[in-house]
mmCIF file of C-alpha atoms in Angstrom:
data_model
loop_
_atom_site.group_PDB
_atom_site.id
_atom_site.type_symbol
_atom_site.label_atom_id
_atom_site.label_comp_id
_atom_site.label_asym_id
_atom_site.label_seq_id
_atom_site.Cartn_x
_atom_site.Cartn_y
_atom_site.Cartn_z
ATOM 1 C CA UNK A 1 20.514 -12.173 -4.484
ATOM 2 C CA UNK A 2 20.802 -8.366 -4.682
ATOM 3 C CA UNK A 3 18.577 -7.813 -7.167
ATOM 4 C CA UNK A 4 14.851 -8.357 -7.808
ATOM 5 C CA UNK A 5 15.270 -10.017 -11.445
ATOM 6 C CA UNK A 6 12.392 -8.760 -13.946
ATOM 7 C CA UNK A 7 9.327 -11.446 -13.598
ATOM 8 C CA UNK A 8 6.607 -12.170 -15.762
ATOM 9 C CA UNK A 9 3.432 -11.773 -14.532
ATOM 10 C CA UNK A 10 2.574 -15.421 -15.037
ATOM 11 C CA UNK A 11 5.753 -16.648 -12.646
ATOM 12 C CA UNK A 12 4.219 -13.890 -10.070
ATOM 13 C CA UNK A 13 1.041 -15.354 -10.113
ATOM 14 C CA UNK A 14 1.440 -18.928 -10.234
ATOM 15 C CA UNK A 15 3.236 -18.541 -6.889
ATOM 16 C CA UNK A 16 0.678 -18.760 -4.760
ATOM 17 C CA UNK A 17 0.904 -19.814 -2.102
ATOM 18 C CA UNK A 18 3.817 -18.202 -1.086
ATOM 19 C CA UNK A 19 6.620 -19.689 1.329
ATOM 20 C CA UNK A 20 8.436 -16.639 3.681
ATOM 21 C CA UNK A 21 11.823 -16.909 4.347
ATOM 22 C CA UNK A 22 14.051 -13.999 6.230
ATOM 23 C CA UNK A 23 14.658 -10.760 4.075
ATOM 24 C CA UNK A 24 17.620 -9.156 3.773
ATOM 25 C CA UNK A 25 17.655 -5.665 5.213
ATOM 26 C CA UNK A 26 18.264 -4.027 1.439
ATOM 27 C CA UNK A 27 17.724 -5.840 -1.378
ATOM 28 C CA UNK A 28 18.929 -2.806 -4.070
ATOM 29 C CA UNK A 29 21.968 -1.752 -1.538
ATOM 30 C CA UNK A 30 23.325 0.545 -4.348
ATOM 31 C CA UNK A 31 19.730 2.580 -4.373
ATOM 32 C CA UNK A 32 17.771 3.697 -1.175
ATOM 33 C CA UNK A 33 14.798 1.801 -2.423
ATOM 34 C CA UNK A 34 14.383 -1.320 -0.528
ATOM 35 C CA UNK A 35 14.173 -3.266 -3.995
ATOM 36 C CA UNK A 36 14.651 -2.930 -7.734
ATOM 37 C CA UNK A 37 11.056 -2.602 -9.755
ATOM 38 C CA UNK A 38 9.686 -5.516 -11.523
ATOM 39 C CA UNK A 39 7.458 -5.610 -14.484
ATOM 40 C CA UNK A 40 4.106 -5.965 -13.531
ATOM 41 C CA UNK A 41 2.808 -5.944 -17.068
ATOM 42 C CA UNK A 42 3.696 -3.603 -20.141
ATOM 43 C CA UNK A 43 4.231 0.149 -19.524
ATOM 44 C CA UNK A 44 3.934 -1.010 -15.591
ATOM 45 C CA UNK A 45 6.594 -1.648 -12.853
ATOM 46 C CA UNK A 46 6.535 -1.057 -8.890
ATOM 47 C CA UNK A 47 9.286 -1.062 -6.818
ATOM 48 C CA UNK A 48 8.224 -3.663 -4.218
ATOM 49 C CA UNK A 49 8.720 -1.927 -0.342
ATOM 50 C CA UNK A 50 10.019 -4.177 2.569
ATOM 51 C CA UNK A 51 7.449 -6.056 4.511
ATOM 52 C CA UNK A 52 8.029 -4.816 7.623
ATOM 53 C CA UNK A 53 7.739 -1.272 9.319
ATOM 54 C CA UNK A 54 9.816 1.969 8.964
ATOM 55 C CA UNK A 55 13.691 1.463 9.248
ATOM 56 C CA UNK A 56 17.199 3.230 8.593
ATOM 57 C CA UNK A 57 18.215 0.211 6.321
ATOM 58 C CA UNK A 58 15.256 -0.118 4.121
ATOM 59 C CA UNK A 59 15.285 4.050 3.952
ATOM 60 C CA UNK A 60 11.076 4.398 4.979
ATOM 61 C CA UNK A 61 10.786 2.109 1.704
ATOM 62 C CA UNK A 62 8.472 -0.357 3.297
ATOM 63 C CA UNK A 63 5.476 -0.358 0.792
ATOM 64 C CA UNK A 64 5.150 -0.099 -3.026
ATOM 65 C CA UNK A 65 6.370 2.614 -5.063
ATOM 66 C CA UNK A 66 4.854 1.767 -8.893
ATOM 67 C CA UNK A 67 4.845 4.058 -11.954
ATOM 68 C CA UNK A 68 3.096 3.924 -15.171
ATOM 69 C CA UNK A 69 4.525 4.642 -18.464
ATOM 70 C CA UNK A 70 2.063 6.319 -21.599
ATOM 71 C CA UNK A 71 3.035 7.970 -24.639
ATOM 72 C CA UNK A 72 2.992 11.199 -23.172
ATOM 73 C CA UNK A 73 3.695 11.161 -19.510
ATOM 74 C CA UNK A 74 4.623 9.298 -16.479
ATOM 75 C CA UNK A 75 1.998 8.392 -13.721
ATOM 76 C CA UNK A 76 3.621 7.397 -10.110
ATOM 77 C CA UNK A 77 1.586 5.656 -7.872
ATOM 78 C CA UNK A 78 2.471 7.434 -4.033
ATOM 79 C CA UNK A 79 5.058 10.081 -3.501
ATOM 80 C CA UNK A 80 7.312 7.524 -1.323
ATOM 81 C CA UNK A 81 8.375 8.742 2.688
ATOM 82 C CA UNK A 82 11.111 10.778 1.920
ATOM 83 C CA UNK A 83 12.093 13.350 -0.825
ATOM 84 C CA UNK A 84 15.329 11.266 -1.342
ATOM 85 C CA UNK A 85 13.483 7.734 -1.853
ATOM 86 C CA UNK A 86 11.412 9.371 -4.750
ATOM 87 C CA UNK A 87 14.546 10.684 -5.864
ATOM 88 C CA UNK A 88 15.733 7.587 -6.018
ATOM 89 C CA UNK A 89 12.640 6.236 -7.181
ATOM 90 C CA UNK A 90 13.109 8.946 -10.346
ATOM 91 C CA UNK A 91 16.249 7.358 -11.386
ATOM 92 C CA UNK A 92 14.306 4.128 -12.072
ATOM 93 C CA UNK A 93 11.856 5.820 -14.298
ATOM 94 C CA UNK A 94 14.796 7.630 -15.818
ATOM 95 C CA UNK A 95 16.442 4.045 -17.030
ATOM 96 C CA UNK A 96 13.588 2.969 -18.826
ATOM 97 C CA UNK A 97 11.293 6.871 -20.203
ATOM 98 C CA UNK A 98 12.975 10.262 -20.491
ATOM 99 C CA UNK A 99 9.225 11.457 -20.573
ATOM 100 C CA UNK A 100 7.845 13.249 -17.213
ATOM 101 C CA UNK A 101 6.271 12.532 -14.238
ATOM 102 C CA UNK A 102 3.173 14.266 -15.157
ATOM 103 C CA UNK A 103 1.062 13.222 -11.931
ATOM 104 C CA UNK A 104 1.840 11.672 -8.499
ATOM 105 C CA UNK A 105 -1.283 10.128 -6.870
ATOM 106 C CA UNK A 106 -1.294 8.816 -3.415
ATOM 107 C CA UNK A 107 -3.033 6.106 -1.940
ATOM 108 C CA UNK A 108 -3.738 7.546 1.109
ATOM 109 C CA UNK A 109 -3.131 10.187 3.534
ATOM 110 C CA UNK A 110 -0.091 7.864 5.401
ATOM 111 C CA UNK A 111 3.569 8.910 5.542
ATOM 112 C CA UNK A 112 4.804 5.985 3.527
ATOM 113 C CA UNK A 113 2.182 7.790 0.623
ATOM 114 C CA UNK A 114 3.066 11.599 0.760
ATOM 115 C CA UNK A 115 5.801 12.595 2.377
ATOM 116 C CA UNK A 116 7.868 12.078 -0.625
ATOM 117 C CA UNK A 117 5.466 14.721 -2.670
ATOM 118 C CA UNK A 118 7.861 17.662 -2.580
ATOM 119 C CA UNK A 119 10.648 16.098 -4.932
ATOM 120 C CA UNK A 120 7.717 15.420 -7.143
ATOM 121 C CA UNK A 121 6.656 18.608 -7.056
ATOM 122 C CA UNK A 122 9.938 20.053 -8.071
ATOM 123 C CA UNK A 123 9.666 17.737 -11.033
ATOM 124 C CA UNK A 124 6.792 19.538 -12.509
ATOM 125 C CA UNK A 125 4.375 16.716 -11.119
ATOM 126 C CA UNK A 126 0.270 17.245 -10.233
ATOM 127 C CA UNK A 127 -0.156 15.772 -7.040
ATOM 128 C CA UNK A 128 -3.304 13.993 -6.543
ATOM 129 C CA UNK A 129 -4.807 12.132 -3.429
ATOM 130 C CA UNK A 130 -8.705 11.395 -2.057
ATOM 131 C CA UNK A 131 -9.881 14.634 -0.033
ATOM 132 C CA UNK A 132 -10.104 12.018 3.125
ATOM 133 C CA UNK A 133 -6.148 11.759 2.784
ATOM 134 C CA UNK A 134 -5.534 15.266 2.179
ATOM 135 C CA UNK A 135 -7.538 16.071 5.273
ATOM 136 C CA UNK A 136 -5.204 12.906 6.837
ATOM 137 C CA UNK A 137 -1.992 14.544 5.754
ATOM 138 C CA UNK A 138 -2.896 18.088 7.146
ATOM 139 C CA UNK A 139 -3.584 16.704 10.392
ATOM 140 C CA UNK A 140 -0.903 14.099 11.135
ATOM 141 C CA UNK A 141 1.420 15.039 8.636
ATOM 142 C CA UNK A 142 3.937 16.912 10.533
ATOM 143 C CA UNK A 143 4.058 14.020 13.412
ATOM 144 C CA UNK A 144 4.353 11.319 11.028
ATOM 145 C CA UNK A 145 7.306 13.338 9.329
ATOM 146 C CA UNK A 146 9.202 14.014 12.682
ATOM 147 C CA UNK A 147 8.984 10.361 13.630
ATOM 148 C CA UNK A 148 10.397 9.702 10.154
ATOM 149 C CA UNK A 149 12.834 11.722 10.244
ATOM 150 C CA UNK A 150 14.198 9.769 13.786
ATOM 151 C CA UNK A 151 14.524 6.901 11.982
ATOM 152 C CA UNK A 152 15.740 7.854 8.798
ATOM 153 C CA UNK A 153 18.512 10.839 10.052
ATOM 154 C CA UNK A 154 20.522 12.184 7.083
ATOM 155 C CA UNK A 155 18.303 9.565 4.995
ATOM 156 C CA UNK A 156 14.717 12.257 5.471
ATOM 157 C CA UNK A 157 17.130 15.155 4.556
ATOM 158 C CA UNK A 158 15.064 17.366 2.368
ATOM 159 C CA UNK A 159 11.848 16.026 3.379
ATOM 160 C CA UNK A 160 8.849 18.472 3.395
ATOM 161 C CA UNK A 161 5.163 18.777 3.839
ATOM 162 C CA UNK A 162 3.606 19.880 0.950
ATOM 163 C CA UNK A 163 -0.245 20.659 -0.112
ATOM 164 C CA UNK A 164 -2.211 18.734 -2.533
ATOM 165 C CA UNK A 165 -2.939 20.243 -6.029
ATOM 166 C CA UNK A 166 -6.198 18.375 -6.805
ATOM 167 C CA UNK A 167 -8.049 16.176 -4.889
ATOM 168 C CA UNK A 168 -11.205 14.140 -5.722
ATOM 169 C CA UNK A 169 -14.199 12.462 -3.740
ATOM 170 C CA UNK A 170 -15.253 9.056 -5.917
ATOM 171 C CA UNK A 171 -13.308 9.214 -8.857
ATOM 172 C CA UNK A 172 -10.838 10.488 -11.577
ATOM 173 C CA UNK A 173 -10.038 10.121 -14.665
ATOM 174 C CA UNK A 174 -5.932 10.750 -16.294
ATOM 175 C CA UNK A 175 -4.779 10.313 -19.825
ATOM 176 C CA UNK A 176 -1.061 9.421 -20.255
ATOM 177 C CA UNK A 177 -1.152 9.052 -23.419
ATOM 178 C CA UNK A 178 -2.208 5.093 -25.053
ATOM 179 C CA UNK A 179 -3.322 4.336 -21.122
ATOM 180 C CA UNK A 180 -5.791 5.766 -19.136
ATOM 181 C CA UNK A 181 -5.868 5.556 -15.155
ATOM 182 C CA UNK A 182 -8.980 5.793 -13.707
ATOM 183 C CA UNK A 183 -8.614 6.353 -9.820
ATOM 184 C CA UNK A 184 -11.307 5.670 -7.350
ATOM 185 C CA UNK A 185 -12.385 5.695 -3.924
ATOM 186 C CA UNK A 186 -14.464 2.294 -3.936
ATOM 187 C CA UNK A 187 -15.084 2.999 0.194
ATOM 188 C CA UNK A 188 -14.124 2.902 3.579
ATOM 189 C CA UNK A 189 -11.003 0.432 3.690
ATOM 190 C CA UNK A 190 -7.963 0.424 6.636
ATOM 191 C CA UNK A 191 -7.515 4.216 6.325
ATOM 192 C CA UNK A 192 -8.150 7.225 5.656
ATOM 193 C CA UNK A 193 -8.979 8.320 1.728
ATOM 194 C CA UNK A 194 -7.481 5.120 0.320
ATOM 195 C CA UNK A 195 -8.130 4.851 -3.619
ATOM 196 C CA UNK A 196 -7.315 2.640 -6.047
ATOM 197 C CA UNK A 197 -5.621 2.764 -9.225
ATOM 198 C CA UNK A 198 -6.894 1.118 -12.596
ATOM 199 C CA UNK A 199 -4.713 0.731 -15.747
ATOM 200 C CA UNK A 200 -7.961 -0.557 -18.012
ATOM 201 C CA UNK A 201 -5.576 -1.413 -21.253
ATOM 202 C CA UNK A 202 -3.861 -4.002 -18.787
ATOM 203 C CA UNK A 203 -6.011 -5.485 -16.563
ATOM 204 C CA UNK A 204 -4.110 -3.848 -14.076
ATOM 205 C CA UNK A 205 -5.718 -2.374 -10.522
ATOM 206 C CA UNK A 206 -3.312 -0.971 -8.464
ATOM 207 C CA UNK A 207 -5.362 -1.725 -5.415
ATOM 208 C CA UNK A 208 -3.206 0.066 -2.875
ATOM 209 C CA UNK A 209 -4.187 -0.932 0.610
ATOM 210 C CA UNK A 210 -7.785 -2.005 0.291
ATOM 211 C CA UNK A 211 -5.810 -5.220 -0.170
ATOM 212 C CA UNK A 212 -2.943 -7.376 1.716
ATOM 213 C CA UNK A 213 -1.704 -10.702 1.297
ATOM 214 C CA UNK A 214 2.035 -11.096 2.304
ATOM 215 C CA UNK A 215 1.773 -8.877 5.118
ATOM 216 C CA UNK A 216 -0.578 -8.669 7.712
ATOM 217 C CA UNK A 217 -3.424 -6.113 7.876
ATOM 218 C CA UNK A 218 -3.045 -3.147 9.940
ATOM 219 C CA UNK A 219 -6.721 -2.683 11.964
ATOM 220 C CA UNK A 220 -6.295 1.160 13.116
ATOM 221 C CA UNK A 221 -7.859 3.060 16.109
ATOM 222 C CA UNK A 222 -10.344 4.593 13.560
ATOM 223 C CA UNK A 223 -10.789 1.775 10.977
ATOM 224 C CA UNK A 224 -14.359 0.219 10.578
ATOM 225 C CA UNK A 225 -13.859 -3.646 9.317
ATOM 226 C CA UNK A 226 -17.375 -4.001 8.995
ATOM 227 C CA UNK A 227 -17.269 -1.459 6.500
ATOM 228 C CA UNK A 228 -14.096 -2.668 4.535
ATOM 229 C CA UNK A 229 -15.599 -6.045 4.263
ATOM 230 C CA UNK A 230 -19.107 -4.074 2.857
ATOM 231 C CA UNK A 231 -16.539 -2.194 0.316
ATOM 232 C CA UNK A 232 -14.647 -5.631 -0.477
ATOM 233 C CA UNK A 233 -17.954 -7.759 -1.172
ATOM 234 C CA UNK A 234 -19.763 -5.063 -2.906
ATOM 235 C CA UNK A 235 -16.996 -2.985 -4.853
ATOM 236 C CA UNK A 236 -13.507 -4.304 -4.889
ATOM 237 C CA UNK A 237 -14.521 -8.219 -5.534
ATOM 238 C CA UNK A 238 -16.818 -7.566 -9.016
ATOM 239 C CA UNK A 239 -13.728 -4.652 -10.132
ATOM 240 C CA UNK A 240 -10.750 -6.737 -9.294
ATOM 241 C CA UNK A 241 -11.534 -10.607 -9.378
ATOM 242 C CA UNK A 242 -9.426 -11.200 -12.543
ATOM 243 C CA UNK A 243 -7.120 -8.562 -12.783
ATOM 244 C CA UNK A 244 -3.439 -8.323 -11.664
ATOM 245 C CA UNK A 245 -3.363 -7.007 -8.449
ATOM 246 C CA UNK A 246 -0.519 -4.915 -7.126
ATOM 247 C CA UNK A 247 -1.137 -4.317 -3.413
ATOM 248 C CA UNK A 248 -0.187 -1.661 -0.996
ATOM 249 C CA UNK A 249 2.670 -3.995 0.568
ATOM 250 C CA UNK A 250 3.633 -7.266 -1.183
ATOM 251 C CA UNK A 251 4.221 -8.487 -4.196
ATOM 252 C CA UNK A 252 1.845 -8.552 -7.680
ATOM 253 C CA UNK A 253 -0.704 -11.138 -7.202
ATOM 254 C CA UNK A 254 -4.198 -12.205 -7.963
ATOM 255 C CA UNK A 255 -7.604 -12.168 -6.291
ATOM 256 C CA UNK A 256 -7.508 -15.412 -5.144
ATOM 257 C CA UNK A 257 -4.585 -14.333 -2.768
ATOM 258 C CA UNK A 258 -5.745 -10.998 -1.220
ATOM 259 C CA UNK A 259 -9.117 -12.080 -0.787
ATOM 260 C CA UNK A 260 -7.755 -15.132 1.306
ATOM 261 C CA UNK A 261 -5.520 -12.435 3.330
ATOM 262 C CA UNK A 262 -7.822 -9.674 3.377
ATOM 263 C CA UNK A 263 -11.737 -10.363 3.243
ATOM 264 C CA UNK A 264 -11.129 -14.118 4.828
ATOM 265 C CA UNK A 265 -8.659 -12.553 7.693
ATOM 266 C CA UNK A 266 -11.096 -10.055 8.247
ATOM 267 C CA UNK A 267 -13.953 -12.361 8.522
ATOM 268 C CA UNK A 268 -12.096 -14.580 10.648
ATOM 269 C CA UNK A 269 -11.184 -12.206 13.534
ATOM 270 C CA UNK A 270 -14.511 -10.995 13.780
ATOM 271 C CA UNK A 271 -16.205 -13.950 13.910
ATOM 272 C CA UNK A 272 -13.716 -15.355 16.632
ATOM 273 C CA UNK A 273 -14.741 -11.961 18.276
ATOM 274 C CA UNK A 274 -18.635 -12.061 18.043
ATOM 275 C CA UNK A 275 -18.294 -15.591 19.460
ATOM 276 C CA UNK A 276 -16.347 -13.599 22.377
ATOM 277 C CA UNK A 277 -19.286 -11.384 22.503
ATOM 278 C CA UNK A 278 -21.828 -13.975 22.810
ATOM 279 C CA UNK A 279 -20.322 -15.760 25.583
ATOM 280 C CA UNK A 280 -19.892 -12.637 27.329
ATOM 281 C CA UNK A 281 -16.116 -12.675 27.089
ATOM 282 C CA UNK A 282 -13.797 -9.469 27.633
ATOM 283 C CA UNK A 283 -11.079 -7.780 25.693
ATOM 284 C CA UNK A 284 -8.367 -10.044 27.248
ATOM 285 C CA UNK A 285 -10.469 -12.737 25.228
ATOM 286 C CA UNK A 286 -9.742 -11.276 22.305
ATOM 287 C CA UNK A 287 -6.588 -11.128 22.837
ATOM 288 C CA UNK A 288 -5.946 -14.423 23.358
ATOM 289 C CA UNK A 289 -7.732 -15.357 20.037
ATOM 290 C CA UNK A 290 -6.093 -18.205 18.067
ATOM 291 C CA UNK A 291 -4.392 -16.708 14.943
ATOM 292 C CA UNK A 292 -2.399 -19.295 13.631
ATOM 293 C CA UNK A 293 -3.953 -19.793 10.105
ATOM 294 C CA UNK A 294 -2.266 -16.092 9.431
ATOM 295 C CA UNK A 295 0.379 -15.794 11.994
ATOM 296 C CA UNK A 296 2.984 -16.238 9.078
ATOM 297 C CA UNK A 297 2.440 -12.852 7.532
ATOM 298 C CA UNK A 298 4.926 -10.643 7.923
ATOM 299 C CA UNK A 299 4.107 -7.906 11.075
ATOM 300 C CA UNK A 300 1.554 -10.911 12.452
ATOM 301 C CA UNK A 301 3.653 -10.835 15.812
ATOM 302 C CA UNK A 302 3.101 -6.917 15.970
ATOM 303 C CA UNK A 303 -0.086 -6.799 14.983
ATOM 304 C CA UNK A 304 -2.273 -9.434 15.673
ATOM 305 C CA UNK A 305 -3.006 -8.876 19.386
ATOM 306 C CA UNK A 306 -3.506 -5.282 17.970
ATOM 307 C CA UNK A 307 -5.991 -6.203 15.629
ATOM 308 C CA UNK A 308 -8.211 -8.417 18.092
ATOM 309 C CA UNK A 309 -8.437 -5.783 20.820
ATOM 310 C CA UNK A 310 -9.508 -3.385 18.425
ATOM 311 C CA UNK A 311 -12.269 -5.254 16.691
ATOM 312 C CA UNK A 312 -13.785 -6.512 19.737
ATOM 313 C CA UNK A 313 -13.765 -3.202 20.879
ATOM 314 C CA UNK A 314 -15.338 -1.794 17.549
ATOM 315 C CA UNK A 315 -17.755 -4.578 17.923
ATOM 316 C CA UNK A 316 -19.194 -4.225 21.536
ATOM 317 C CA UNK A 317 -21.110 -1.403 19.515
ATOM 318 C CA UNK A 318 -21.661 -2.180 16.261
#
């Protein structure tokens, strides 16, 4: 099917556990996003990003795009990779609200987030983002948009760089209007400056990617899993436990299904590593680590080996 048909929330979450099949390379062929938006709950939708990295064919629309609607204004959750995916993103929002994009808020400082900003920006849109991701974006920005921009060709034309216009530390508070989103840094997660996004009226949290469950986790160079675990137990369980969760890749779920994904992948690599540890194994151990319970997530083949190394790595000094 070309289209992702509008799904109620209750379909979406009595899926679990989810079967994977092959994805086409577009789903929405007559718009650059990878797939229509669904209705994650009233005033809510997210256009629902491809599962796997950057392409031409999916147009850099490999995570979630989502936007909610108040009585006053439009909030969009990440600017998108290109200025022509939010664009197209716009045209969405246009079908359903002739009201503006008053803010754009990013979920972190990656490409997939913020390189998108500038079209939003032209639109009369705040852009808002964690200081960590601003400080992300000024660093790597410019790299992360030339690599797009191989991949992409005539699809990054118009793609730009732009600064933030307000960024916060632990949390921050918009009013669109009826709804109220409350975004917050709950801690260190898989990147830099990641936040989360709460729609209280809902029971919506917008979780970004503190949370996976359809795609594997990405451990970075600089990403501390002891810490994400800390900032899973302690902050994101008690918030998010029985809300709808939209993640950063993947579609709307619940708790039960990111924690399995996230905190119990998490905790299963790194115990499979401290056993490495105490045996005195090396990094080619780790390597060789026994995956299988998540090696059907989409990216597992390109990540897993990834992951292992860099955990044991992390822990021979934590």
């Amino acid at each position: 099917m070309r289209f992702i048909k509008p799904l109620t929330i209750a379909v979406m979450l009595s899926a679990a556990p989810f079967a994977f099949a092959v994805t086409p390379a577009d789903k929405y062929p007559e718009s650059q996003l990878y797939s229509k938006p669904v209705k994650v709950a009233e005033n809510i939708y997210s256009a629902i990003g491809q599962l796997k990295f950057y392409t031409y064919e999916n147009a850099g629309h490999n995570n979630n795009l989502s936007y909610v609607i108040g009585d006053d204004a439009v909030l969009v959750v990440n600017g998108s990779s290109s200025y022509q995916l939010s664009k197209a993103l716009h045209e969405e929002i246009k079908q359903v609200t002739s009201l503006p994009v008053k803010w754009v808020v990013d979920e972190n400082g990656q490409s997939h987030a913020a390189l998108g900003n500038s079209y939003w920006k032209e639109q009369g849109a705040t852009i808002i983002a964690h200081k960590d991701a601003a400080k992300e974006v000024e660093t790597h920005g410019f790299s992360g948009l030339n690599s797009l921009k191989e991949i992409l060709k005539e699809r990054a034309e118009g793609t730009t760089i732009i600064p933030f216009d307000e960024v916060f530390e632990d949390e921050m508070e918009l009013d669109l209007g009826g709804l109220t989103a409350k975004l917050v840094h709950l801690g260190p997660a898989h990147s830099a400056g990641d936040i989360s996004v709460i729609i209280p009226e809902r029971n919506v949290i917008i979780a970004g990617d503190i949370a996976f469950h359809q795609r594997m986790l990405p451990v970075f160079p600089e990403t501390n899993t002891a810490e994400w675990l800390e900032t899973w137990i302690n902050e994101f369980t008690p918030l998010a436990k029985d809300m709808i969760i939209v993640p950063g890749h993947g579609d709307p779920t619940n708790f039960v299904e990111v924690d399995k994904y996230t905190r119990g992948y998490l905790e299963y690599l790194r115990g499979k590593v401290q056993e490495i540890l105490d045996e005195g194994g090396t990094l080619s151990d780790a390597y060789a680590i026994d995956q299988t319970p998540y090696m059907h997530l989409e990216t597992a083949d390109e990540l897993a080996g990834k992951n292992a190394g860099r955990i044991f790595e992390a822990m021979e000094w934590e």
